[in-house]
C-alpha positions as CSV (number, residue, x, y, z in Angstrom):
1,M,29.8,5.5,1.2
2,T,26.7,5.5,-0.9
3,T,26.2,3.9,-4.4
4,T,23.8,5.1,-7.1
5,T,21.7,3.0,-9.4
6,K,20.8,3.7,-13.0
7,I,17.4,2.8,-14.6
8,R,18.0,-0.1,-17.0
9,P,14.5,-1.5,-18.0
10,R,15.6,-5.1,-18.7
11,A,17.6,-5.4,-15.5
12,L,14.8,-3.8,-13.6
13,V,12.3,-6.3,-14.9
14,R,14.7,-9.2,-13.9
15,A,15.2,-7.6,-10.4
16,S,11.4,-7.4,-10.0
17,G,11.0,-11.1,-10.4
18,G,11.1,-11.5,-14.2
19,P,8.6,-10.7,-17.0
20,R,6.0,-13.3,-15.9
21,Y,6.0,-11.9,-12.4
22,A,5.8,-8.3,-13.6
23,L,2.7,-9.4,-15.7
24,A,1.2,-11.1,-12.7
25,L,1.6,-7.8,-10.7
26,A,-0.1,-5.8,-13.5
27,V,-3.0,-8.3,-13.9
28,D,-3.6,-8.5,-10.2
29,A,-3.5,-4.7,-9.7
30,L,-5.8,-4.3,-12.7
31,G,-8.4,-6.7,-11.1
32,T,-8.0,-5.0,-7.8
33,G,-8.7,-1.6,-9.3
34,L,-11.8,-2.9,-10.9
35,L,-13.5,-4.0,-7.7
36,R,-11.9,-2.7,-4.5
37,P,-13.0,0.9,-4.8
38,F,-16.5,-0.3,-5.4
39,L,-16.9,-3.1,-2.9
40,L,-18.9,-1.0,-0.6
41,L,-21.2,0.0,-3.5
42,Y,-21.5,-3.7,-4.4
43,G,-22.8,-4.6,-0.9
44,V,-25.2,-1.7,-0.8
45,T,-26.6,-1.8,-4.3
46,V,-26.3,-5.4,-5.6
47,L,-26.8,-7.2,-2.3
48,E,-29.2,-4.6,-0.8
49,L,-27.3,-4.5,2.5
50,S,-27.3,-1.5,4.8
51,A,-24.2,0.8,4.6
52,P,-23.2,0.1,8.3
53,A,-23.5,-3.7,7.8
54,T,-21.4,-3.5,4.7
55,G,-18.8,-1.3,6.2
56,T,-18.5,-3.5,9.3
57,A,-18.0,-6.6,7.2
58,M,-15.3,-4.9,5.2
59,T,-13.6,-3.7,8.3
60,A,-13.7,-7.2,9.8
61,G,-12.1,-8.5,6.6
62,V,-9.2,-6.0,7.0
63,V,-8.7,-6.9,10.7
64,A,-8.8,-10.7,9.9
65,G,-6.2,-10.1,7.2
66,L,-3.9,-8.4,9.7
67,V,-4.3,-11.3,12.1
68,C,-3.0,-13.7,9.4
69,V,0.1,-11.6,8.5
70,P,2.4,-13.2,11.2
71,A,1.7,-16.7,9.9
72,V,2.6,-15.4,6.4
73,G,5.9,-14.2,7.8
74,R,6.7,-17.6,9.3
75,W,5.8,-19.3,6.0
76,L,8.2,-16.9,4.2
77,D,10.9,-17.7,6.7
78,R,10.7,-21.4,5.7
79,G,11.8,-20.4,2.2
80,A,8.5,-20.0,0.3
81,R,8.3,-17.0,-2.1
82,S,6.2,-17.2,-5.3
83,T,4.0,-19.8,-3.6
84,V,3.0,-17.3,-0.9
85,V,2.4,-14.5,-3.6
86,A,0.2,-16.9,-5.6
87,A,-1.7,-18.0,-2.5
88,S,-2.5,-14.4,-1.6
89,M,-4.0,-14.0,-5.0
90,L,-5.9,-17.4,-4.9
91,V,-7.4,-16.5,-1.5
92,R,-8.9,-13.4,-3.2
93,V,-10.4,-15.6,-6.0
94,L,-12.3,-17.5,-3.3
95,G,-13.4,-14.1,-1.9
96,V,-14.7,-13.0,-5.3
97,A,-16.5,-16.4,-5.8
98,L,-18.3,-16.0,-2.5
99,L,-19.2,-12.5,-3.4
100,L,-20.8,-13.6,-6.6
101,A,-22.6,-16.5,-4.8
102,T,-24.0,-14.2,-2.0
103,P,-27.8,-13.8,-2.3
104,A,-29.3,-10.4,-1.8
105,G,-29.9,-9.4,1.8
106,H,-27.5,-12.0,3.3
107,V,-24.7,-10.3,5.2
108,W,-22.8,-13.3,6.4
109,P,-21.7,-14.6,3.0
110,F,-20.7,-11.1,2.1
111,A,-18.7,-10.9,5.3
112,A,-17.0,-14.2,4.4
113,A,-16.1,-12.8,1.0
114,A,-14.7,-9.7,2.6
115,L,-12.7,-11.9,5.0
116,F,-10.9,-13.8,2.2
117,L,-10.4,-10.6,0.2
118,G,-8.9,-9.0,3.3
119,I,-6.6,-11.9,3.9
120,G,-5.2,-11.7,0.4
121,N,-4.8,-8.0,0.4
122,Q,-3.0,-8.0,3.7
123,S,-0.8,-11.0,2.9
124,W,0.4,-9.8,-0.5
125,P,2.7,-6.9,0.4
126,A,5.0,-8.9,2.7
127,A,5.2,-11.8,0.2
128,H,5.9,-9.5,-2.7
129,A,8.7,-7.7,-0.8
130,A,10.3,-11.0,0.3
131,L,10.3,-12.3,-3.3
132,V,11.9,-9.1,-4.7
133,A,14.5,-9.2,-1.8
134,T,15.4,-12.7,-2.8
135,V,15.9,-11.9,-6.5
136,A,17.6,-8.5,-6.1
137,H,20.0,-7.0,-3.7
138,G,21.3,-3.6,-2.6
139,R,20.0,-0.5,-4.3
140,E,18.8,-2.6,-7.3
141,R,16.3,-4.2,-4.9
142,D,15.1,-0.7,-3.8
143,T,14.5,0.3,-7.4
144,A,12.7,-2.9,-8.1
145,L,10.4,-2.3,-5.2
146,A,9.7,1.2,-6.4
147,A,9.0,-0.1,-10.0
148,A,6.6,-2.6,-8.7
149,R,4.7,0.2,-6.8
150,A,4.6,2.4,-9.9
151,L,3.4,-0.5,-12.0
152,R,0.7,-1.4,-9.4
153,N,-0.5,2.1,-9.1
154,A,-0.8,2.5,-12.8
155,A,-2.8,-0.7,-13.2
156,L,-4.9,0.2,-10.2
157,G,-5.7,3.5,-11.8
158,V,-6.6,1.9,-15.2
159,G,-8.8,-0.6,-13.4
160,A,-10.7,2.0,-11.5
161,L,-11.1,4.1,-14.6
162,I,-12.6,1.2,-16.5
163,A,-14.9,0.3,-13.6
164,T,-16.0,3.9,-13.4
165,V,-17.1,3.8,-17.0
166,I,-18.7,0.4,-16.7
167,L,-20.7,1.4,-13.6
168,A,-23.2,3.1,-15.8
169,G,-24.6,-0.4,-16.4
170,G,-25.9,-0.7,-12.8
171,T,-26.0,-3.8,-10.7
172,T,-25.4,-6.1,-13.7
173,A,-22.3,-4.3,-14.5
174,L,-21.1,-4.6,-10.8
175,R,-21.6,-8.3,-11.0
176,A,-19.6,-8.4,-14.2
177,L,-16.8,-6.4,-12.6
178,A,-16.6,-8.8,-9.7
179,A,-16.5,-11.8,-12.2
180,V,-13.7,-10.2,-14.2
181,T,-11.8,-9.4,-11.0
182,G,-11.9,-13.0,-10.0
183,L,-10.6,-14.1,-13.4
184,A,-7.8,-11.5,-13.1
185,Y,-6.8,-12.8,-9.7
186,L,-6.8,-16.4,-11.0
187,G,-4.6,-15.4,-14.0
188,A,-2.2,-13.4,-11.8
189,A,-1.9,-16.3,-9.4
190,S,-1.1,-18.7,-12.2
191,L,1.6,-16.4,-13.5
192,A,3.1,-15.9,-10.0
193,W,3.0,-19.7,-9.4
194,S,4.9,-20.3,-12.6
195,V,7.9,-18.3,-11.4
196,Q,8.7,-21.1,-9.0
197,L,11.0,-19.2,-6.7
198,R,12.1,-20.3,-3.3
199,A,14.8,-19.1,-0.9
200,H,17.1,-21.3,1.1
201,P,15.7,-21.2,4.7
202,V,18.2,-20.4,7.4
203,G,17.3,-23.0,9.9
204,S,20.1,-24.0,12.3
205,P,21.1,-21.9,15.4
206,S,24.6,-21.5,14.0
207,E,23.2,-20.2,10.7
208,E,20.9,-17.8,12.6
209,A,23.7,-16.6,14.7
210,A,25.8,-15.9,11.7
211,T,23.1,-13.7,10.1
212,G,22.7,-11.6,13.3
213,P,19.8,-11.1,15.8
214,T,16.4,-9.9,14.5
215,P,16.2,-6.1,14.7
216,R,13.4,-4.7,16.8
217,M,13.1,-1.4,14.7
218,R,10.7,0.0,17.2
219,A,11.1,3.6,16.0
220,V,10.7,2.6,12.4
221,L,7.6,0.5,13.0
222,A,6.0,3.2,15.3
223,A,6.9,5.9,12.8
224,N,5.4,3.9,10.0
225,V,1.9,3.9,11.7
226,I,2.0,7.7,11.4
227,Y,3.7,8.0,8.1
228,V,1.1,5.8,6.4
229,F,-1.5,8.4,7.2
230,C,-0.2,10.2,4.1
231,L,-1.7,7.5,1.8
232,N,-5.2,8.5,3.0
233,V,-4.7,12.2,2.7
234,P,-5.7,12.4,-1.0
235,E,-8.6,9.9,-0.6
236,I,-10.1,11.1,2.8
237,A,-8.6,14.2,4.4
238,L,-8.5,16.5,1.3
239,P,-11.9,15.7,0.0
240,L,-13.3,16.2,3.5
241,V,-11.6,19.6,3.8
242,L,-12.3,20.8,0.4
243,V,-16.0,19.9,0.4
244,T,-17.1,20.6,4.0
245,Q,-14.7,23.4,5.0
246,L,-13.8,25.2,1.8
247,H,-17.1,24.4,0.1
248,A,-15.2,23.7,-3.2
249,S,-16.3,21.6,-6.1
250,P,-15.7,17.9,-5.8
251,V,-13.8,18.3,-9.1
252,W,-10.8,19.6,-7.1
253,S,-10.7,16.3,-5.0
254,A,-10.8,14.2,-8.2
255,A,-8.1,16.3,-9.8
256,I,-5.8,15.9,-6.8
257,F,-6.4,12.2,-6.7
258,V,-5.6,11.8,-10.4
259,A,-2.5,14.0,-10.0
260,N,-1.3,11.9,-7.1
261,T,-1.7,8.7,-9.1
262,V,0.2,10.2,-12.1
263,L,3.0,11.6,-10.0
264,V,3.5,8.2,-8.2
265,V,3.6,6.3,-11.5
266,T,6.0,8.6,-13.2
267,L,8.3,9.7,-10.3
268,Q,8.4,6.6,-8.0
269,V,11.4,5.0,-9.8
270,P,13.4,8.2,-10.7
271,V,13.0,9.5,-7.1
272,T,14.1,6.2,-5.6
273,V,17.1,6.1,-7.8
274,L,18.0,9.6,-6.8
275,L,17.6,8.6,-3.1
276,S,20.3,5.9,-3.6
277,R,22.8,8.8,-3.0
278,V,21.8,8.9,0.7
279,R,21.3,6.3,3.5
280,R,17.9,4.7,3.6
281,R,17.2,5.9,7.1
282,T,18.1,9.4,6.1
283,A,15.7,9.2,3.2
284,L,12.9,7.9,5.5
285,A,13.5,10.8,7.9
286,L,13.4,13.2,4.9
287,A,10.0,11.8,3.9
288,G,8.7,12.7,7.4
289,V,10.1,16.3,7.0
290,L,8.4,16.6,3.6
291,L,5.1,15.3,4.9
292,T,5.3,17.7,7.8
293,A,5.9,20.6,5.5
294,S,2.9,19.6,3.4
295,Y,0.6,19.3,6.4
296,L,1.6,22.9,7.5
297,G,1.1,23.9,3.9
298,F,-2.4,22.5,4.1
299,L,-3.0,24.4,7.3
300,A,-1.9,27.7,5.7
301,A,-4.0,26.9,2.5
302,T,-7.2,26.3,4.3
303,S,-6.9,29.7,6.1
304,L,-7.3,31.3,2.7
305,G,-11.0,30.4,2.6
306,H,-13.2,29.9,-0.4
307,G,-11.7,31.0,-3.7
308,W,-8.0,30.7,-3.3
309,G,-8.1,27.9,-0.7
310,A,-8.8,25.0,-3.2
311,P,-6.0,25.9,-5.6
312,A,-3.6,26.3,-2.8
313,V,-4.5,22.9,-1.4
314,A,-4.0,21.4,-4.8
315,A,-0.6,23.0,-5.1
316,V,0.5,21.8,-1.6
317,S,-0.8,18.3,-2.4
318,V,2.1,18.0,-4.8
319,V,4.6,18.4,-1.9
320,C,2.5,15.7,0.0
321,T,2.8,13.3,-2.9
322,I,6.6,13.8,-3.1
323,G,6.8,13.0,0.6
324,E,4.7,9.9,-0.1
325,I,7.0,8.8,-2.9
326,V,10.1,9.3,-0.7
327,Y,8.4,7.4,2.1
328,A,7.3,4.5,-0.2
329,G,10.7,4.3,-1.8
330,S,12.6,4.2,1.5
331,A,10.5,2.4,4.1
332,T,10.2,-1.1,2.8
333,A,13.8,-0.8,1.3
334,L,15.1,0.0,4.9
335,V,13.2,-2.9,6.4
336,T,14.5,-5.4,3.9
337,H,18.0,-4.0,4.3
338,L,17.9,-4.3,8.1
339,A,16.3,-7.8,8.3
340,P,18.6,-10.8,8.6
341,A,18.0,-13.6,6.2
342,H,16.6,-16.0,8.8
343,A,13.9,-13.5,9.9
344,L,13.1,-11.6,6.6
345,G,9.5,-12.8,6.6
346,R,8.8,-12.1,10.2
347,V,10.3,-8.6,10.0
348,L,8.3,-7.8,6.9
349,A,5.2,-9.1,8.6
350,R,5.7,-6.8,11.6
351,F,6.2,-3.9,9.1
352,E,3.1,-4.8,7.3
353,L,1.1,-5.0,10.5
354,S,2.2,-1.4,11.4
355,T,1.2,-0.4,7.9
356,G,-2.2,-2.1,8.2
357,F,-2.8,-0.7,11.6
358,G,-2.0,2.9,10.4
359,L,-4.3,2.4,7.3
360,A,-7.1,1.0,9.5
361,V,-7.1,3.9,12.1
362,S,-6.3,6.9,9.9
363,P,-9.8,7.3,8.4
364,A,-11.3,7.4,11.9
365,A,-8.5,9.7,13.2
366,I,-8.9,12.1,10.2
367,T,-12.7,12.2,10.4
368,A,-12.6,12.7,14.2
369,L,-10.0,15.6,14.0
370,A,-11.4,17.4,11.0
371,P,-14.6,18.8,12.7
372,H,-12.4,20.5,15.2
373,G,-10.9,22.8,12.6
374,P,-7.8,22.8,10.4
375,A,-5.4,23.4,13.3
376,A,-6.6,20.2,15.0
377,L,-6.3,18.1,11.8
378,W,-3.1,19.4,10.2
379,G,-1.4,20.5,13.4
380,S,-1.8,17.1,14.9
381,L,-0.5,15.4,11.8
382,A,2.4,17.8,11.5
383,V,3.6,17.3,15.1
384,T,3.3,13.5,15.2
385,T,4.9,13.1,11.8
386,L,7.9,15.4,12.7
387,L,8.3,13.5,15.9
388,S,8.3,10.2,14.0
389,A,10.9,11.5,11.6
390,A,13.1,12.5,14.5
391,A,12.7,9.1,16.0
392,V,13.7,7.3,12.8
393,A,16.8,9.5,12.4
394,A,17.8,8.9,16.0
395,E,17.4,5.1,16.1
396,S,20.7,3.3,15.7
């Protein structure tokens, strides 16, 4: 039997951690939107580093962040909640401080800054999901996670828009953006710390036995690596296809990205509420089917060539975004639902590792497949995503 959830703003704010925590999320995302899209530009223009050196340092930061995720999971399983969220934000404050202190031409301090930024970025999702899972339960928790994602995407978009306008000021503006980002992270960490939320750790063997064994969720974790490719489709795959294969104006890529952000912000909560009518595993499998359909749609759209190709790709991107919304509204919700209390942190850490790995390899995979033609790119994505959906549906 399934239950449905209604959207009640006040209850939703409480289920998301309360007003102060919601404000912390918004401030943190606003600061992230100010700097993260332009971190590579900061390294190249302000610090006068080469693009390969800058990119390598940023990649190392992401990898280091992933290595720290299991430790975050164990910390969460000892009962910490708001403290871990605040720590993930404070680590990024240190990263921004190092960024501002880095002299031009010095790559190692920039690499250290990227390291701390990466640790914070990779640690935050598991900590946030654990906090919400402690405050809210059942379908209310699913909706709260969706609301946090919508709020975060909105603040990221606003931050990126502000940064785009300010960038006209050159290197001085970039330094100012970094400073404001650090202040935003510090303010968000203070707000998150003030929530003072802990969970009762399940410590004894008898308590752990009562809550059940830790689920392996191999199919879900493996499928998540493939599903998460959809997050890089609007940012990497579609601009690459539109500009290099269809020779369309970059305006199409920008319009698709904006539409993706607007749809996620406006539809994430309503779609997640609608999905409360079905099992979470069914919803996650449905997300794979929708994403597969969109990849096949992109394959068909690119065959139209210059002229009709770009508008067709834009239309199909709406289907891809709906698939992304269904995926985002069901994946973390399913993981938190399956995880026993004594291992919530470790289970979320494994899930975030699969997410981080998928996000790390997807740019390389997409850019490697694209030169071999639309069939290689979209066909490969469609087949692997459909197989992943089938595995999710079949796993007991």
